[in-house]
PDB file of C-alpha atoms in Angstrom:
ATOM      1  CA  MET A1448     -27.574 -44.264 -24.553  1.00 67.00           C
ATOM      2  CA  SER A1449     -26.311 -40.825 -23.565  1.00 83.00           C
ATOM      3  CA  GLU A1450     -27.152 -39.137 -20.297  1.00 92.00           C
ATOM      4  CA  GLN A1451     -29.781 -36.457 -20.184  1.00 92.00           C
ATOM      5  CA  THR A1452     -28.562 -32.956 -19.412  1.00 88.00           C
ATOM      6  CA  VAL A1453     -30.839 -31.194 -16.950  1.00 88.00           C
ATOM      7  CA  ILE A1454     -30.881 -27.407 -17.097  1.00 84.00           C
ATOM      8  CA  THR A1455     -32.468 -25.431 -14.294  1.00 85.00           C
ATOM      9  CA  PRO A1456     -34.178 -22.229 -15.436  1.00 81.00           C
ATOM     10  CA  SER A1457     -32.551 -19.017 -14.248  1.00 77.00           C
ATOM     11  CA  THR A1458     -34.378 -17.050 -11.573  1.00 78.00           C
ATOM     12  CA  PHE A1459     -36.311 -13.825 -11.813  1.00 70.00           C
ATOM     13  CA  ASP A1460     -35.190 -10.665 -10.054  1.00 70.00           C
ATOM     14  CA  GLU A1461     -38.509  -9.576  -8.610  1.00 70.00           C
ATOM     15  CA  SER A1462     -37.113  -6.345  -7.186  1.00 67.00           C
ATOM     16  CA  GLU A1463     -37.404  -4.529 -10.516  1.00 73.00           C
ATOM     17  CA  ASP A1464     -40.582  -3.395 -12.264  1.00 79.00           C
ATOM     18  CA  PRO A1465     -41.124  -6.032 -14.982  1.00 80.00           C
ATOM     19  CA  ARG A1466     -42.877  -3.517 -17.231  1.00 85.00           C
ATOM     20  CA  PRO A1467     -41.275  -0.111 -16.750  1.00 89.00           C
ATOM     21  CA  VAL A1468     -41.929   1.248 -20.262  1.00 92.00           C
ATOM     22  CA  ARG A1469     -45.171   3.182 -20.529  1.00 94.00           C
ATOM     23  CA  ILE A1470     -46.561   4.167 -23.923  1.00 94.00           C
ATOM     24  CA  GLN A1471     -49.983   5.517 -24.800  1.00 95.00           C
ATOM     25  CA  TYR A1472     -51.413   5.142 -28.303  1.00 95.00           C
ATOM     26  CA  GLY A1473     -54.695   7.009 -28.548  1.00 94.00           C
ATOM     27  CA  ASP A1474     -56.736   5.796 -25.586  1.00 95.00           C
ATOM     28  CA  VAL A1475     -54.703   2.585 -25.078  1.00 96.00           C
ATOM     29  CA  LYS A1476     -52.200   2.765 -22.232  1.00 96.00           C
ATOM     30  CA  MET A1477     -49.483   0.126 -22.428  1.00 96.00           C
ATOM     31  CA  ARG A1478     -46.978  -1.022 -19.810  1.00 94.00           C
ATOM     32  CA  LEU A1479     -44.212  -2.900 -21.600  1.00 93.00           C
ATOM     33  CA  PRO A1480     -40.983  -4.645 -20.648  1.00 91.00           C
ATOM     34  CA  ARG A1481     -37.676  -3.154 -21.758  1.00 88.00           C
ATOM     35  CA  LEU A1482     -36.673  -4.677 -25.077  1.00 85.00           C
ATOM     36  CA  ASP A1483     -33.341  -5.717 -23.574  1.00 84.00           C
ATOM     37  CA  ASP A1484     -35.025  -7.614 -20.706  1.00 83.00           C
ATOM     38  CA  SER A1485     -35.252 -11.225 -21.837  1.00 85.00           C
ATOM     39  CA  THR A1486     -36.984 -12.260 -18.605  1.00 85.00           C
ATOM     40  CA  GLN A1487     -40.200 -10.550 -19.729  1.00 85.00           C
ATOM     41  CA  LEU A1488     -40.165 -11.003 -23.516  1.00 88.00           C
ATOM     42  CA  PRO A1489     -41.695 -13.989 -25.312  1.00 90.00           C
ATOM     43  CA  LEU A1490     -39.304 -16.162 -27.325  1.00 92.00           C
ATOM     44  CA  ALA A1491     -40.810 -14.994 -30.628  1.00 89.00           C
ATOM     45  CA  MET A1492     -39.771 -11.429 -29.824  1.00 89.00           C
ATOM     46  CA  ILE A1493     -36.314 -12.495 -28.663  1.00 91.00           C
ATOM     47  CA  SER A1494     -35.841 -14.437 -31.894  1.00 90.00           C
ATOM     48  CA  ALA A1495     -36.925 -11.474 -34.010  1.00 88.00           C
ATOM     49  CA  GLY A1496     -34.684  -9.172 -31.970  1.00 87.00           C
ATOM     50  CA  ILE A1497     -31.663 -11.402 -32.507  1.00 90.00           C
ATOM     51  CA  MET A1498     -32.190 -11.127 -36.273  1.00 86.00           C
ATOM     52  CA  ILE A1499     -32.302  -7.327 -36.024  1.00 87.00           C
ATOM     53  CA  VAL A1500     -29.185  -7.160 -33.870  1.00 87.00           C
ATOM     54  CA  SER A1501     -27.237  -9.598 -36.041  1.00 92.00           C
ATOM     55  CA  LYS A1502     -27.989  -7.869 -39.349  1.00 91.00           C
ATOM     56  CA  GLY A1503     -28.732  -4.296 -38.347  1.00 90.00           C
ATOM     57  CA  TRP A1504     -32.026  -2.612 -39.217  1.00 87.00           C
ATOM     58  CA  ASN A1505     -30.618  -0.836 -42.292  1.00 92.00           C
ATOM     59  CA  ASN A1506     -29.356  -4.143 -43.709  1.00 94.00           C
ATOM     60  CA  LEU A1507     -32.721  -5.911 -43.533  1.00 92.00           C
ATOM     61  CA  THR A1508     -34.876  -6.462 -46.585  1.00 93.00           C
ATOM     62  CA  GLN A1509     -38.306  -4.869 -46.649  1.00 92.00           C
ATOM     63  CA  GLU A1510     -39.804  -8.327 -46.037  1.00 93.00           C
ATOM     64  CA  GLU A1511     -37.621  -8.871 -42.951  1.00 91.00           C
ATOM     65  CA  LYS A1512     -38.620  -5.465 -41.578  1.00 88.00           C
ATOM     66  CA  LEU A1513     -42.309  -6.232 -42.078  1.00 87.00           C
ATOM     67  CA  ASN A1514     -41.904  -9.667 -40.493  1.00 89.00           C
ATOM     68  CA  PHE A1515     -40.274  -8.071 -37.449  1.00 88.00           C
ATOM     69  CA  MET A1516     -43.039  -5.497 -37.197  1.00 87.00           C
ATOM     70  CA  GLY A1517     -45.569  -8.349 -37.465  1.00 90.00           C
ATOM     71  CA  VAL A1518     -44.010 -10.146 -34.490  1.00 91.00           C
ATOM     72  CA  ILE A1519     -44.107  -6.967 -32.415  1.00 90.00           C
ATOM     73  CA  LEU A1520     -47.669  -6.206 -33.468  1.00 91.00           C
ATOM     74  CA  ALA A1521     -48.828  -9.744 -32.633  1.00 94.00           C
ATOM     75  CA  TYR A1522     -47.340  -9.356 -29.145  1.00 94.00           C
ATOM     76  CA  LEU A1523     -48.903  -5.930 -28.627  1.00 95.00           C
ATOM     77  CA  ILE A1524     -52.348  -7.093 -29.767  1.00 95.00           C
ATOM     78  CA  ARG A1525     -52.113 -10.187 -27.565  1.00 95.00           C
ATOM     79  CA  GLU A1526     -51.264  -8.017 -24.553  1.00 95.00           C
ATOM     80  CA  TYR A1527     -53.540  -5.096 -25.478  1.00 96.00           C
ATOM     81  CA  PRO A1528     -56.477  -6.297 -27.620  1.00 96.00           C
ATOM     82  CA  LEU A1529     -57.958  -2.800 -27.693  1.00 96.00           C
ATOM     83  CA  LEU A1530     -54.895  -1.587 -29.609  1.00 96.00           C
ATOM     84  CA  GLU A1531     -56.261  -3.222 -32.767  1.00 94.00           C
ATOM     85  CA  VAL A1532     -59.593  -1.440 -32.354  1.00 95.00           C
ATOM     86  CA  GLU A1533     -57.832   1.854 -31.638  1.00 95.00           C
ATOM     87  CA  MET A1534     -55.616   1.544 -34.717  1.00 94.00           C
ATOM     88  CA  ASP A1535     -58.558   0.605 -36.940  1.00 94.00           C
ATOM     89  CA  ARG A1536     -60.522   3.539 -35.555  1.00 94.00           C
ATOM     90  CA  LYS A1537     -57.866   6.268 -35.526  1.00 93.00           C
ATOM     91  CA  SER A1538     -54.843   5.405 -37.675  1.00 93.00           C
ATOM     92  CA  GLY A1539     -54.459   6.958 -41.101  1.00 93.00           C
ATOM     93  CA  ASP A1540     -51.252   4.974 -41.730  1.00 94.00           C
ATOM     94  CA  LYS A1541     -51.106   1.788 -39.669  1.00 91.00           C
ATOM     95  CA  LEU A1542     -47.578   0.776 -40.708  1.00 87.00           C
ATOM     96  CA  LYS A1543     -46.278   4.215 -39.802  1.00 92.00           C
ATOM     97  CA  ASP A1544     -48.044   4.116 -36.443  1.00 93.00           C
ATOM     98  CA  ILE A1545     -46.711   0.621 -35.675  1.00 90.00           C
ATOM     99  CA  GLY A1546     -43.240   1.936 -36.485  1.00 88.00           C
ATOM    100  CA  LEU A1547     -43.779   4.915 -34.159  1.00 93.00           C
ATOM    101  CA  ILE A1548     -44.868   2.595 -31.331  1.00 93.00           C
ATOM    102  CA  ILE A1549     -41.856   0.311 -31.848  1.00 89.00           C
ATOM    103  CA  ASN A1550     -39.497   3.309 -32.002  1.00 90.00           C
ATOM    104  CA  ALA A1551     -40.956   4.829 -28.827  1.00 93.00           C
ATOM    105  CA  TRP A1552     -40.703   1.451 -27.095  1.00 91.00           C
ATOM    106  CA  ALA A1553     -37.075   1.020 -28.127  1.00 87.00           C
ATOM    107  CA  LYS A1554     -36.149   4.544 -26.997  1.00 89.00           C
ATOM    108  CA  ALA A1555     -38.033   4.348 -23.700  1.00 85.00           C
ATOM    109  CA  GLY A1556     -36.610   0.938 -22.884  1.00 69.00           C
ATOM    110  CA  HIS A1557     -33.057   1.736 -23.903  1.00 65.00           C
ATOM    111  CA  THR A1558     -30.571   1.091 -21.129  1.00 49.00           C
ATOM    112  CA  ASP A1559     -27.168   1.291 -22.845  1.00 47.00           C
ATOM    113  CA  PRO A1560     -25.575   4.532 -21.600  1.00 41.00           C
ATOM    114  CA  LYS A1561     -23.058   4.529 -24.504  1.00 44.00           C
ATOM    115  CA  ALA A1562     -25.673   4.963 -27.219  1.00 44.00           C
TER     116      ALA A1562
END
């Protein structure tokens, strides 16, 4: 029988704000982690992000883009349940608005000075 490999989880750096990205959609104010901060993102979002990075957004099929948006939306609604109510109440084009939120989140949480 082989030996078990024990892996100790990495530590958090508690000196930084874990949710520095602030976005407001209608009346819902969101504080979100940077998209490049894996310490604060759930694994489902990291997995979806890896697919985007590996293929590139423009190379994804429409189904892959919608699946990615679904993962992001599920996270946002879990963290901010009132977002669903706000979108149902105010959005004329929900897919467009989800895209605008994701785009704003990506831009606000962008930390690569080369891009």
